[in-house]
mmCIF file of C-alpha atoms and ligand atoms in Angstrom:
data_model
loop_
_atom_site.group_PDB
_atom_site.id
_atom_site.type_symbol
_atom_site.label_atom_id
_atom_site.label_comp_id
_atom_site.label_asym_id
_atom_site.label_seq_id
_atom_site.Cartn_x
_atom_site.Cartn_y
_atom_site.Cartn_z
ATOM 1 C CA UNK A 1 0.000 0.000 0.000
ATOM 2 C CA UNK A 2 1.244 3.491 -0.749
ATOM 3 C CA UNK A 3 2.125 5.802 2.119
ATOM 4 C CA UNK A 4 -0.942 7.346 3.761
ATOM 5 C CA UNK A 5 -1.679 11.039 3.253
ATOM 6 C CA UNK A 6 -0.026 13.053 6.037
ATOM 7 C CA UNK A 7 -2.545 15.585 7.368
ATOM 8 C CA UNK A 8 -1.085 16.370 10.802
ATOM 9 C CA UNK A 9 0.045 19.838 11.904
ATOM 10 C CA UNK A 10 3.599 19.141 10.842
ATOM 11 C CA UNK A 11 5.503 17.498 9.322
ATOM 12 C CA UNK A 12 3.402 17.894 6.181
ATOM 13 C CA UNK A 13 3.311 16.522 2.640
ATOM 14 C CA UNK A 14 6.073 17.937 0.433
ATOM 15 C CA UNK A 15 5.691 19.483 -2.985
ATOM 16 C CA UNK A 16 7.510 17.396 -5.630
ATOM 17 C CA UNK A 17 10.315 19.974 -6.089
ATOM 18 C CA UNK A 18 10.975 20.036 -2.347
ATOM 19 C CA UNK A 19 10.925 16.238 -2.108
ATOM 20 C CA UNK A 20 13.351 16.036 -5.040
ATOM 21 C CA UNK A 21 15.748 18.493 -3.376
ATOM 22 C CA UNK A 22 15.592 16.462 -0.164
ATOM 23 C CA UNK A 23 16.255 13.197 -1.998
ATOM 24 C CA UNK A 24 19.609 14.216 -3.495
ATOM 25 C CA UNK A 25 22.857 12.988 -1.940
ATOM 26 C CA UNK A 26 24.107 15.554 0.602
ATOM 27 C CA UNK A 27 26.247 18.420 -0.638
ATOM 28 C CA UNK A 28 29.263 19.551 1.372
ATOM 29 C CA UNK A 29 28.746 22.693 3.402
ATOM 30 C CA UNK A 30 31.413 24.491 1.338
ATOM 31 C CA UNK A 31 30.053 23.360 -2.036
ATOM 32 C CA UNK A 32 29.336 26.389 -4.249
ATOM 33 C CA UNK A 33 25.911 24.996 -5.122
ATOM 34 C CA UNK A 34 25.011 24.652 -1.441
ATOM 35 C CA UNK A 35 26.353 28.139 -0.751
ATOM 36 C CA UNK A 36 24.150 29.538 -3.516
ATOM 37 C CA UNK A 37 21.088 27.703 -2.169
ATOM 38 C CA UNK A 38 21.747 28.859 1.390
ATOM 39 C CA UNK A 39 22.156 32.442 0.193
ATOM 40 C CA UNK A 40 18.890 32.323 -1.759
ATOM 41 C CA UNK A 41 17.004 30.721 1.124
ATOM 42 C CA UNK A 42 18.191 33.344 3.638
ATOM 43 C CA UNK A 43 17.256 36.228 1.371
ATOM 44 C CA UNK A 44 13.925 34.587 0.534
ATOM 45 C CA UNK A 45 13.052 34.135 4.213
ATOM 46 C CA UNK A 46 13.138 37.930 4.641
ATOM 47 C CA UNK A 47 10.337 38.084 2.062
ATOM 48 C CA UNK A 48 8.393 35.265 3.688
ATOM 49 C CA UNK A 49 8.543 36.929 7.122
ATOM 50 C CA UNK A 50 7.937 40.388 5.594
ATOM 51 C CA UNK A 51 11.060 41.543 7.379
ATOM 52 C CA UNK A 52 13.276 43.468 4.945
ATOM 53 C CA UNK A 53 15.350 44.664 7.919
ATOM 54 C CA UNK A 54 15.451 41.242 9.636
ATOM 55 C CA UNK A 55 18.417 38.982 10.274
ATOM 56 C CA UNK A 56 17.606 35.341 9.495
ATOM 57 C CA UNK A 57 19.141 32.394 11.338
ATOM 58 C CA UNK A 58 18.769 28.850 9.975
ATOM 59 C CA UNK A 59 20.155 26.168 12.267
ATOM 60 C CA UNK A 60 19.800 22.375 12.436
ATOM 61 C CA UNK A 61 17.206 21.541 15.061
ATOM 62 C CA UNK A 62 13.447 21.462 15.540
ATOM 63 C CA UNK A 63 11.114 24.351 16.277
ATOM 64 C CA UNK A 64 11.780 24.047 19.990
ATOM 65 C CA UNK A 65 15.401 25.018 19.326
ATOM 66 C CA UNK A 66 14.142 28.096 17.468
ATOM 67 C CA UNK A 67 12.082 28.977 20.557
ATOM 68 C CA UNK A 68 15.109 28.427 22.784
ATOM 69 C CA UNK A 69 17.334 30.549 20.517
ATOM 70 C CA UNK A 70 14.902 33.438 20.777
ATOM 71 C CA UNK A 71 14.707 33.170 24.548
ATOM 72 C CA UNK A 72 18.411 32.500 25.181
ATOM 73 C CA UNK A 73 19.487 35.557 23.218
ATOM 74 C CA UNK A 74 16.928 38.055 24.529
ATOM 75 C CA UNK A 75 16.560 37.070 28.182
ATOM 76 C CA UNK A 76 18.931 37.737 31.053
ATOM 77 C CA UNK A 77 18.410 36.374 34.550
ATOM 78 C CA UNK A 78 15.745 38.350 36.410
ATOM 79 C CA UNK A 79 14.091 39.850 33.311
ATOM 80 C CA UNK A 80 10.306 39.943 33.348
ATOM 81 C CA UNK A 81 8.370 38.263 30.568
ATOM 82 C CA UNK A 82 4.677 38.277 29.722
ATOM 83 C CA UNK A 83 3.373 35.199 27.912
ATOM 84 C CA UNK A 84 0.057 35.334 26.055
ATOM 85 C CA UNK A 85 -1.100 31.834 26.896
ATOM 86 C CA UNK A 86 -3.183 30.079 24.269
ATOM 87 C CA UNK A 87 -2.223 26.478 24.920
ATOM 88 C CA UNK A 88 0.492 23.852 25.212
ATOM 89 C CA UNK A 89 3.085 25.668 23.104
ATOM 90 C CA UNK A 90 2.625 28.959 24.966
ATOM 91 C CA UNK A 91 3.221 26.978 28.157
ATOM 92 C CA UNK A 92 6.390 25.585 26.588
ATOM 93 C CA UNK A 93 7.534 29.147 25.881
ATOM 94 C CA UNK A 94 6.930 30.027 29.546
ATOM 95 C CA UNK A 95 8.991 27.004 30.634
ATOM 96 C CA UNK A 96 11.864 28.007 28.352
ATOM 97 C CA UNK A 97 11.760 31.588 29.654
ATOM 98 C CA UNK A 98 11.886 30.338 33.250
ATOM 99 C CA UNK A 99 14.722 27.960 32.425
ATOM 100 C CA UNK A 100 16.694 30.969 31.164
ATOM 101 C CA UNK A 101 16.049 32.928 34.374
ATOM 102 C CA UNK A 102 13.029 35.073 33.482
ATOM 103 C CA UNK A 103 10.186 35.914 35.847
ATOM 104 C CA UNK A 104 7.188 34.876 33.825
ATOM 105 C CA UNK A 105 3.649 36.165 33.961
ATOM 106 C CA UNK A 106 1.261 33.929 31.984
ATOM 107 C CA UNK A 107 -1.929 35.623 30.809
ATOM 108 C CA UNK A 108 -4.388 33.033 29.649
ATOM 109 C CA UNK A 109 -8.045 32.217 29.327
ATOM 110 C CA UNK A 110 -9.909 28.920 29.261
ATOM 111 C CA UNK A 111 -9.219 26.108 26.829
ATOM 112 C CA UNK A 112 -9.770 27.269 23.253
ATOM 113 C CA UNK A 113 -9.846 30.932 24.210
ATOM 114 C CA UNK A 114 -7.496 33.924 24.437
ATOM 115 C CA UNK A 115 -7.071 36.596 27.084
ATOM 116 C CA UNK A 116 -8.477 40.004 26.147
ATOM 117 C CA UNK A 117 -6.182 42.814 25.018
ATOM 118 C CA UNK A 118 -7.049 44.620 28.270
ATOM 119 C CA UNK A 119 -5.851 41.623 30.310
ATOM 120 C CA UNK A 120 -2.571 41.501 28.405
ATOM 121 C CA UNK A 121 -2.169 45.254 28.784
ATOM 122 C CA UNK A 122 -2.743 45.005 32.537
ATOM 123 C CA UNK A 123 0.082 42.452 32.793
ATOM 124 C CA UNK A 124 2.393 44.700 30.766
ATOM 125 C CA UNK A 125 1.469 47.709 32.916
ATOM 126 C CA UNK A 126 2.231 45.965 36.191
ATOM 127 C CA UNK A 127 6.003 46.375 35.665
ATOM 128 C CA UNK A 128 8.465 46.694 32.792
ATOM 129 C CA UNK A 129 8.636 43.479 30.761
ATOM 130 C CA UNK A 130 11.642 42.567 28.647
ATOM 131 C CA UNK A 131 9.591 40.444 26.267
ATOM 132 C CA UNK A 132 6.008 39.778 25.338
ATOM 133 C CA UNK A 133 5.592 36.370 23.731
ATOM 134 C CA UNK A 134 2.702 35.403 21.471
ATOM 135 C CA UNK A 135 1.989 31.992 19.961
ATOM 136 C CA UNK A 136 0.535 32.965 16.583
ATOM 137 C CA UNK A 137 -1.211 29.621 16.153
ATOM 138 C CA UNK A 138 -1.144 27.364 19.175
ATOM 139 C CA UNK A 139 -1.043 23.990 17.487
ATOM 140 C CA UNK A 140 -2.416 22.255 20.575
ATOM 141 C CA UNK A 141 -5.702 24.164 20.468
ATOM 142 C CA UNK A 142 -5.908 25.591 16.945
ATOM 143 C CA UNK A 143 -6.260 29.066 18.483
ATOM 144 C CA UNK A 144 -5.094 32.002 16.340
ATOM 145 C CA UNK A 145 -3.821 35.077 18.197
ATOM 146 C CA UNK A 146 -4.251 38.670 16.897
ATOM 147 C CA UNK A 147 -0.530 39.319 16.524
ATOM 148 C CA UNK A 148 -0.902 42.797 15.095
ATOM 149 C CA UNK A 149 -2.927 44.147 18.038
ATOM 150 C CA UNK A 150 -0.869 42.320 20.664
ATOM 151 C CA UNK A 151 2.418 43.482 19.122
ATOM 152 C CA UNK A 152 1.233 47.094 19.258
ATOM 153 C CA UNK A 153 0.530 46.658 22.986
ATOM 154 C CA UNK A 154 3.968 45.159 23.583
ATOM 155 C CA UNK A 155 5.694 47.955 21.694
ATOM 156 C CA UNK A 156 3.695 50.593 23.588
ATOM 157 C CA UNK A 157 4.988 49.132 26.860
ATOM 158 C CA UNK A 158 8.591 48.833 25.726
ATOM 159 C CA UNK A 159 8.675 45.036 25.540
ATOM 160 C CA UNK A 160 10.401 43.143 22.759
ATOM 161 C CA UNK A 161 7.690 41.276 20.874
ATOM 162 C CA UNK A 162 8.467 37.610 20.207
ATOM 163 C CA UNK A 163 6.141 35.520 18.023
ATOM 164 C CA UNK A 164 6.135 31.734 17.845
ATOM 165 C CA UNK A 165 5.146 31.424 14.196
ATOM 166 C CA UNK A 166 5.941 27.715 13.914
ATOM 167 C CA UNK A 167 2.412 26.865 12.775
ATOM 168 C CA UNK A 168 1.702 30.147 10.982
ATOM 169 C CA UNK A 169 4.634 31.526 8.982
ATOM 170 C CA UNK A 170 3.860 31.252 5.227
ATOM 171 C CA UNK A 171 0.166 30.531 5.857
ATOM 172 C CA UNK A 172 -1.375 33.091 8.246
ATOM 173 C CA UNK A 173 -0.967 36.799 7.429
ATOM 174 C CA UNK A 174 2.088 38.100 9.279
ATOM 175 C CA UNK A 175 3.866 41.377 8.563
ATOM 176 C CA UNK A 176 6.863 41.280 10.865
ATOM 177 C CA UNK A 177 8.305 44.708 10.175
ATOM 178 C CA UNK A 178 5.058 46.616 9.603
ATOM 179 C CA UNK A 179 3.501 45.213 12.780
ATOM 180 C CA UNK A 180 6.576 45.979 14.907
ATOM 181 C CA UNK A 181 7.372 42.375 15.784
ATOM 182 C CA UNK A 182 10.974 42.015 17.015
ATOM 183 C CA UNK A 183 11.547 38.304 16.618
ATOM 184 C CA UNK A 184 9.631 35.581 14.789
ATOM 185 C CA UNK A 185 10.599 31.949 14.904
ATOM 186 C CA UNK A 186 9.457 28.949 12.949
ATOM 187 C CA UNK A 187 10.478 25.463 11.840
ATOM 188 C CA UNK A 188 10.945 23.885 8.442
ATOM 189 C CA UNK A 189 8.255 21.191 8.693
ATOM 190 C CA UNK A 190 5.086 23.207 9.111
ATOM 191 C CA UNK A 191 3.532 25.774 6.776
ATOM 192 C CA UNK A 192 6.862 26.397 5.030
ATOM 193 C CA UNK A 193 6.524 22.906 3.584
ATOM 194 C CA UNK A 194 10.051 21.501 4.008
ATOM 195 C CA UNK A 195 11.052 18.322 5.863
ATOM 196 C CA UNK A 196 11.554 18.507 9.654
ATOM 197 C CA UNK A 197 14.973 19.465 11.019
ATOM 198 C CA UNK A 198 15.561 23.207 10.680
ATOM 199 C CA UNK A 199 15.045 25.878 13.331
ATOM 200 C CA UNK A 200 14.436 29.244 11.681
ATOM 201 C CA UNK A 201 14.555 32.594 13.466
ATOM 202 C CA UNK A 202 14.135 36.110 12.082
ATOM 203 C CA UNK A 203 15.490 38.792 14.415
ATOM 204 C CA UNK A 204 14.539 42.420 13.840
ATOM 205 C CA UNK A 205 16.818 45.397 14.519
ATOM 206 C CA UNK A 206 15.631 45.925 18.116
ATOM 207 C CA UNK A 207 16.257 42.273 18.947
ATOM 208 C CA UNK A 208 19.762 42.470 17.482
ATOM 209 C CA UNK A 209 20.425 45.704 19.403
ATOM 210 C CA UNK A 210 19.224 44.060 22.624
ATOM 211 C CA UNK A 211 21.699 41.262 22.017
ATOM 212 C CA UNK A 212 24.516 43.801 21.686
ATOM 213 C CA UNK A 213 23.453 45.486 24.943
ATOM 214 C CA UNK A 214 23.503 42.324 27.089
ATOM 215 C CA UNK A 215 25.323 42.481 30.420
ATOM 216 C CA UNK A 216 25.922 38.734 30.499
ATOM 217 C CA UNK A 217 26.942 36.248 27.803
ATOM 218 C CA UNK A 218 24.318 34.022 26.160
ATOM 219 C CA UNK A 219 24.350 30.870 28.276
ATOM 220 C CA UNK A 220 23.902 28.468 25.360
ATOM 221 C CA UNK A 221 26.823 28.080 22.978
ATOM 222 C CA UNK A 222 24.918 26.461 20.093
ATOM 223 C CA UNK A 223 21.964 28.870 20.367
ATOM 224 C CA UNK A 224 24.068 32.060 20.559
ATOM 225 C CA UNK A 225 23.170 34.442 17.711
ATOM 226 C CA UNK A 226 26.671 35.904 18.114
ATOM 227 C CA UNK A 227 28.212 32.608 16.968
ATOM 228 C CA UNK A 228 25.821 32.248 14.028
ATOM 229 C CA UNK A 229 25.684 35.837 12.782
ATOM 230 C CA UNK A 230 28.987 35.774 10.874
ATOM 231 C CA UNK A 231 28.021 32.406 9.380
ATOM 232 C CA UNK A 232 24.626 33.630 8.167
ATOM 233 C CA UNK A 233 26.177 36.835 6.827
ATOM 234 C CA UNK A 234 28.860 34.875 5.001
ATOM 235 C CA UNK A 235 26.428 32.434 3.388
ATOM 236 C CA UNK A 236 24.108 35.217 2.355
ATOM 237 C CA UNK A 237 27.085 36.976 0.722
ATOM 238 C CA UNK A 238 27.764 33.674 -1.115
ATOM 239 C CA UNK A 239 30.834 32.789 0.924
ATOM 240 C CA UNK A 240 31.008 29.604 2.956
ATOM 241 C CA UNK A 241 31.886 29.729 6.646
ATOM 242 C CA UNK A 242 31.921 27.175 9.445
ATOM 243 C CA UNK A 243 30.696 27.199 13.026
ATOM 244 C CA UNK A 244 28.741 23.929 13.232
ATOM 245 C CA UNK A 245 27.853 21.720 10.270
ATOM 246 C CA UNK A 246 24.661 22.906 8.588
ATOM 247 C CA UNK A 247 22.026 20.324 7.634
ATOM 248 C CA UNK A 248 22.926 20.693 3.964
ATOM 249 C CA UNK A 249 20.187 18.404 2.650
ATOM 250 C CA UNK A 250 17.561 20.343 4.564
ATOM 251 C CA UNK A 251 18.978 23.682 3.426
ATOM 252 C CA UNK A 252 18.553 22.488 -0.161
ATOM 253 C CA UNK A 253 14.951 21.489 0.584
ATOM 254 C CA UNK A 254 14.316 24.792 2.362
ATOM 255 C CA UNK A 255 15.615 26.682 -0.666
ATOM 256 C CA UNK A 256 13.074 24.865 -2.848
ATOM 257 C CA UNK A 257 10.264 25.414 -0.327
ATOM 258 C CA UNK A 258 10.977 29.132 0.088
ATOM 259 C CA UNK A 259 11.160 29.548 -3.701
ATOM 260 C CA UNK A 260 7.732 27.933 -3.992
ATOM 261 C CA UNK A 261 6.232 30.203 -1.297
ATOM 262 C CA UNK A 262 7.614 33.286 -3.036
ATOM 263 C CA UNK A 263 6.463 32.094 -6.465
ATOM 264 C CA UNK A 264 2.914 31.680 -5.148
ATOM 265 C CA UNK A 265 3.098 35.089 -3.464
ATOM 266 C CA UNK A 266 2.390 35.693 0.214
ATOM 267 C CA UNK A 267 -1.053 37.345 -0.122
ATOM 268 C CA UNK A 268 -2.183 34.598 -2.533
ATOM 269 C CA UNK A 269 -0.877 31.939 -0.159
ATOM 270 C CA UNK A 270 -2.589 33.503 2.860
ATOM 271 C CA UNK A 271 -5.845 33.696 0.896
ATOM 272 C CA UNK A 272 -5.499 30.061 -0.229
ATOM 273 C CA UNK A 273 -5.110 28.917 3.380
ATOM 274 C CA UNK A 274 -8.230 30.913 4.195
ATOM 275 C CA UNK A 275 -10.167 29.030 1.497
ATOM 276 C CA UNK A 276 -8.821 25.666 2.661
ATOM 277 C CA UNK A 277 -9.906 26.433 6.226
ATOM 278 C CA UNK A 278 -13.354 27.492 4.983
ATOM 279 C CA UNK A 279 -13.644 24.198 3.083
ATOM 280 C CA UNK A 280 -12.600 22.168 6.111
ATOM 281 C CA UNK A 281 -14.980 24.057 8.389
ATOM 282 C CA UNK A 282 -17.865 23.434 5.981
ATOM 283 C CA UNK A 283 -17.062 19.718 6.055
ATOM 284 C CA UNK A 284 -16.753 19.572 9.853
ATOM 285 C CA UNK A 285 -20.044 21.343 10.236
ATOM 286 C CA UNK A 286 -21.680 18.878 7.792
ATOM 287 C CA UNK A 287 -20.280 16.077 9.971
ATOM 288 C CA UNK A 288 -21.460 17.833 13.193
ATOM 289 C CA UNK A 289 -17.904 18.083 14.528
ATOM 290 C CA UNK A 290 -17.434 20.934 17.011
ATOM 291 C CA UNK A 291 -14.228 22.989 16.872
ATOM 292 C CA UNK A 292 -12.147 23.514 20.007
ATOM 293 C CA UNK A 293 -11.574 27.286 19.449
ATOM 294 C CA UNK A 294 -14.508 28.976 21.173
ATOM 295 C CA UNK A 295 -15.336 31.493 18.449
ATOM 296 C CA UNK A 296 -14.836 31.362 14.675
ATOM 297 C CA UNK A 297 -12.446 34.351 14.692
ATOM 298 C CA UNK A 298 -10.181 32.448 17.110
ATOM 299 C CA UNK A 299 -9.752 29.532 14.703
ATOM 300 C CA UNK A 300 -6.449 29.064 12.884
ATOM 301 C CA UNK A 301 -6.389 28.436 9.140
ATOM 302 C CA UNK A 302 -3.510 25.951 9.301
ATOM 303 C CA UNK A 303 -5.220 23.204 11.283
ATOM 304 C CA UNK A 304 -8.566 22.119 12.702
ATOM 305 C CA UNK A 305 -8.909 21.019 16.334
ATOM 306 C CA UNK A 306 -12.176 19.100 16.726
ATOM 307 C CA UNK A 307 -13.939 17.492 19.671
ATOM 308 C CA UNK A 308 -14.864 13.854 19.254
ATOM 309 C CA UNK A 309 -18.630 13.498 18.984
ATOM 310 C CA UNK A 310 -20.606 11.720 21.731
ATOM 311 C CA UNK A 311 -19.649 8.094 21.991
ATOM 312 C CA UNK A 312 -16.442 8.440 19.941
ATOM 313 C CA UNK A 313 -12.951 8.366 21.423
ATOM 314 C CA UNK A 314 -9.297 8.582 20.369
ATOM 315 C CA UNK A 315 -9.625 5.308 18.444
ATOM 316 C CA UNK A 316 -11.100 7.476 15.706
ATOM 317 C CA UNK A 317 -7.570 8.572 14.760
ATOM 318 C CA UNK A 318 -6.660 4.943 14.009
ATOM 319 C CA UNK A 319 -9.846 4.430 12.022
ATOM 320 C CA UNK A 320 -9.066 7.518 9.914
ATOM 321 C CA UNK A 321 -5.612 6.093 9.299
ATOM 322 C CA UNK A 322 -7.210 2.848 8.150
ATOM 323 C CA UNK A 323 -8.885 5.045 5.512
ATOM 324 C CA UNK A 324 -5.459 6.190 4.305
ATOM 325 C CA UNK A 325 -5.148 9.566 6.039
ATOM 326 C CA UNK A 326 -3.004 10.397 9.049
ATOM 327 C CA UNK A 327 -4.416 12.951 11.494
ATOM 328 C CA UNK A 328 -3.213 13.809 15.009
ATOM 329 C CA UNK A 329 -4.711 13.188 18.428
ATOM 330 C CA UNK A 330 -5.172 15.833 21.107
ATOM 331 C CA UNK A 331 -2.200 17.504 22.782
ATOM 332 C CA UNK A 332 -3.461 19.970 25.369
ATOM 333 C CA UNK A 333 -3.216 18.270 28.781
ATOM 334 C CA UNK A 334 -6.684 19.509 29.838
ATOM 335 C CA UNK A 335 -8.442 17.775 26.958
ATOM 336 C CA UNK A 336 -5.956 15.421 25.297
ATOM 337 C CA UNK A 337 -8.389 12.505 25.048
ATOM 338 C CA UNK A 338 -11.371 14.577 23.954
ATOM 339 C CA UNK A 339 -10.300 15.973 20.572
ATOM 340 C CA UNK A 340 -8.205 15.406 17.452
ATOM 341 C CA UNK A 341 -6.380 17.648 15.008
ATOM 342 C CA UNK A 342 -6.195 17.826 11.229
ATOM 343 C CA UNK A 343 -3.401 19.843 9.623
ATOM 344 C CA UNK A 344 -4.172 21.628 6.360
ATOM 345 C CA UNK A 345 -1.241 23.745 5.340
ATOM 346 C CA UNK A 346 1.309 23.948 2.570
ATOM 347 C CA UNK A 347 0.560 21.955 -0.555
ATOM 348 C CA UNK A 348 -2.987 21.022 0.533
ATOM 349 C CA UNK A 349 -5.356 21.306 -2.433
ATOM 350 C CA UNK A 350 -8.683 19.942 -3.574
ATOM 351 C CA UNK A 351 -7.564 16.273 -3.878
ATOM 352 C CA UNK A 352 -6.151 16.288 -0.327
ATOM 353 C CA UNK A 353 -9.291 17.971 1.022
ATOM 354 C CA UNK A 354 -11.506 15.365 -0.675
ATOM 355 C CA UNK A 355 -9.451 12.455 0.640
ATOM 356 C CA UNK A 356 -9.260 13.835 4.157
ATOM 357 C CA UNK A 357 -12.934 14.711 4.514
ATOM 358 C CA UNK A 358 -13.983 11.368 3.015
ATOM 359 C CA UNK A 359 -11.672 9.474 5.385
ATOM 360 C CA UNK A 360 -13.006 11.288 8.460
ATOM 361 C CA UNK A 361 -16.621 10.758 7.344
ATOM 362 C CA UNK A 362 -16.106 7.040 6.718
ATOM 363 C CA UNK A 363 -14.280 6.597 10.024
ATOM 364 C CA UNK A 364 -17.248 8.243 11.763
ATOM 365 C CA UNK A 365 -19.667 5.957 9.904
ATOM 366 C CA UNK A 366 -21.291 8.908 8.149
ATOM 367 C CA UNK A 367 -21.933 9.340 4.423
ATOM 368 C CA UNK A 368 -18.962 11.086 2.828
ATOM 369 C CA UNK A 369 -20.671 12.746 -0.110
ATOM 370 C CA UNK A 370 -22.512 15.627 1.646
ATOM 371 C CA UNK A 371 -19.411 16.590 3.639
ATOM 372 C CA UNK A 372 -17.112 16.446 0.604
ATOM 373 C CA UNK A 373 -19.603 18.454 -1.444
ATOM 374 C CA UNK A 374 -19.890 21.101 1.286
ATOM 375 C CA UNK A 375 -16.088 21.374 1.433
ATOM 376 C CA UNK A 376 -15.676 21.755 -2.297
ATOM 377 C CA UNK A 377 -18.474 24.339 -2.498
ATOM 378 C CA UNK A 378 -16.760 26.413 0.221
ATOM 379 C CA UNK A 379 -13.349 25.947 -1.413
ATOM 380 C CA UNK A 380 -14.568 27.343 -4.687
ATOM 381 C CA UNK A 381 -16.248 30.228 -2.861
HETATM 382 C C1 PLP B 1 5.255 22.348 16.315
HETATM 383 C C2 PLP B 1 5.275 23.546 17.200
HETATM 384 C C3 PLP B 1 6.278 23.759 18.149
HETATM 385 C C4 PLP B 1 7.363 22.756 18.414
HETATM 386 O O1 PLP B 1 8.151 22.549 17.280
HETATM 387 P P1 PLP B 1 9.071 21.224 17.181
HETATM 388 O O2 PLP B 1 9.574 21.306 15.779
HETATM 389 O O3 PLP B 1 8.174 20.065 17.435
HETATM 390 O O4 PLP B 1 10.135 21.357 18.202
HETATM 391 C C5 PLP B 1 6.243 24.918 18.883
HETATM 392 N N1 PLP B 1 5.279 25.834 18.717
HETATM 393 C C6 PLP B 1 4.302 25.665 17.814
HETATM 394 C C7 PLP B 1 3.269 26.728 17.663
HETATM 395 C C8 PLP B 1 4.270 24.518 17.035
HETATM 396 O O5 PLP B 1 3.297 24.361 16.129
#
């Protein structure tokens, strides 16, 4: 049997050009072809993040390393941090901040909800915060945060604004420079559409200045922007340099993925993810599946988080897999066994939507045709 369709919130299915780049034998890290790819990928990431004045860092590791790089470089022991808490990955950010010596104030709401802007502002007003962190899409809950409004609050209170864009960059609208976001991090395997294994960070000018103004050295050697900056600058200028061996195969795949994002165009890609989400929502509503985000405007466009219906449990995920589609179980500790998640980012198109909706319908014992038809109607607008 052929490999099942991978519809989890990362890693995701690859476009053929990205898969082909990833399937080549590895290039050396000094190979001129690799240097050219690395240079193109770094420059292209500035476009993807909408950060013409940003400094990209691409390092072997998963998204959690990207989170740790952001924290390790911006936080010094005793700094205050405000975390907008929208789920499991916001909690992870709080843990990382604490591990690096920050005093963390988590501002959250119930499962599937977000704190109000006034609640976040109150936390920022209660004392100067070094950073405000926002999880753009919390992949555990499918909750989408209003980054633009939150970033404006952070800037108004003098905090550096850090966005975990691991499940949003290249799919949800994000204008790093225009919205005053100081650092955005992501990973290769989510909406960027490359294989897993690269931590990607874009640091804006205020974040880089904060690094230069530190009183203490960055505690992590591998995560230190200072070690990586000359390497990234060299590669972007089409010169090779060595600090720690880059994941050359993944850099080649990233180059192909970034080229594809730019060829599609960011506004077109954001709009396409909006249509995919509308199609999925139409199908879920036809199947009477209730979303975990409490209001439609809180729902991400990169994945669906859905409660199991009455009388159905986590075995549903296995039954969907038996239909040839891989979806993910729950992740948030409060509700892990009560919901499942379907990723729909990157190369997802009409055939993938049809297969996924049909598989979920069949696994639920419901007729697939009405749900598929509802999805396709919504997709075509
Ligand atoms: C996937 C994800 C992470 C963790 O990334 P890893 O690559 O698994 O380390 C963190 N935050 C968000 C929002 C994510 O979606």
